[in-house]
């Protein structure tokens, strides 16, 4: 065994703390620990540190930008690791990314879903997706408005090249614990309402919410996947 690099030590320490916190939030919520998966958010993080996380057992990573991921991917040890695209996706980048990631979490329009479906069909694959919801109704944010979610789901459900697996959200930045919980709870109820409708071809199993500053609250309110960047890899340098 070689000695761990300092990058690896830092990631190892952070990962242990995050896993402990996930465990504690699951216990507090009366949820089983395997009900919540950790997605390591790797935007701006170099391949060495990403590989350190992978070697420590991280099985899901999330990238925001198609170009950045395509530049890094050959240097990553992805044999046992799934890649999720979590950033806003332009339709002109769909061609490049479909087939190179295991899930696209940021689908928020029919046009984008159609483009992903078409490209998936060309490659004879089915791409799992999440629909991104703008739960805070913020003007500058991507995501479908909650009131238009069901209609969008019904429109994209029949597309043959995609499979809807759930919802994703990036809520507004809030500081008080009860405010954070309230917005995650609103998202969870939207998720459950849709799930109970049992729409054809819509498989509501994943609720991707919670980041470095609020994953505890997200887990308490029903998140199934937390997306964590800076708490794992340190502050980002753009
Ligand atoms: C950057 C990013 C994250 C992680 O943010 P941190 O606060 O660093 O944990 C999660 N989700 C999305 C969509 C992001 O862009």
mmCIF file of C-alpha atoms and ligand atoms in Angstrom, residues 41 43 64 86-87 168 170 211-213 227-231 236, ligand 1:
data_model
loop_
_atom_site.group_PDB
_atom_site.id
_atom_site.type_symbol
_atom_site.label_atom_id
_atom_site.label_comp_id
_atom_site.label_asym_id
_atom_site.label_seq_id
_atom_site.Cartn_x
_atom_site.Cartn_y
_atom_site.Cartn_z
ATOM 1 C CA UNK A 41 -20.455 16.794 -6.627
ATOM 2 C CA UNK A 43 -17.488 20.430 -10.460
ATOM 3 C CA UNK A 64 -22.560 20.229 -13.761
ATOM 4 C CA UNK A 86 -26.811 17.721 -12.377
ATOM 5 C CA UNK A 87 -26.303 21.089 -14.065
ATOM 6 C CA UNK A 168 -34.548 16.902 -8.171
ATOM 7 C CA UNK A 170 -32.080 23.155 -5.711
ATOM 8 C CA UNK A 211 -26.368 20.002 -0.513
ATOM 9 C CA UNK A 212 -23.446 20.775 1.813
ATOM 10 C CA UNK A 213 -25.348 23.409 3.768
ATOM 11 C CA UNK A 227 -25.573 16.027 -3.586
ATOM 12 C CA UNK A 228 -22.493 17.162 -1.708
ATOM 13 C CA UNK A 229 -19.577 19.145 -3.086
ATOM 14 C CA UNK A 230 -17.740 21.602 -0.858
ATOM 15 C CA UNK A 231 -18.245 19.697 2.410
ATOM 16 C CA UNK A 236 -14.362 25.413 -4.858
HETATM 17 C C1 LIG B 1 -22.692 22.636 -6.827
HETATM 18 C C2 LIG B 1 -23.941 21.851 -6.712
HETATM 19 C C3 LIG B 1 -24.190 21.033 -5.600
HETATM 20 C C4 LIG B 1 -23.245 20.905 -4.415
HETATM 21 O O1 LIG B 1 -23.079 22.113 -3.760
HETATM 22 P P1 LIG B 1 -22.284 22.188 -2.352
HETATM 23 O O2 LIG B 1 -22.944 23.313 -1.646
HETATM 24 O O3 LIG B 1 -20.880 22.442 -2.691
HETATM 25 O O4 LIG B 1 -22.474 20.898 -1.671
HETATM 26 C C5 LIG B 1 -25.358 20.275 -5.584
HETATM 27 N N1 LIG B 1 -26.249 20.344 -6.583
HETATM 28 C C6 LIG B 1 -26.056 21.118 -7.671
HETATM 29 C C7 LIG B 1 -27.077 21.131 -8.750
HETATM 30 C C8 LIG B 1 -24.903 21.904 -7.757
HETATM 31 O O5 LIG B 1 -24.725 22.681 -8.819
#
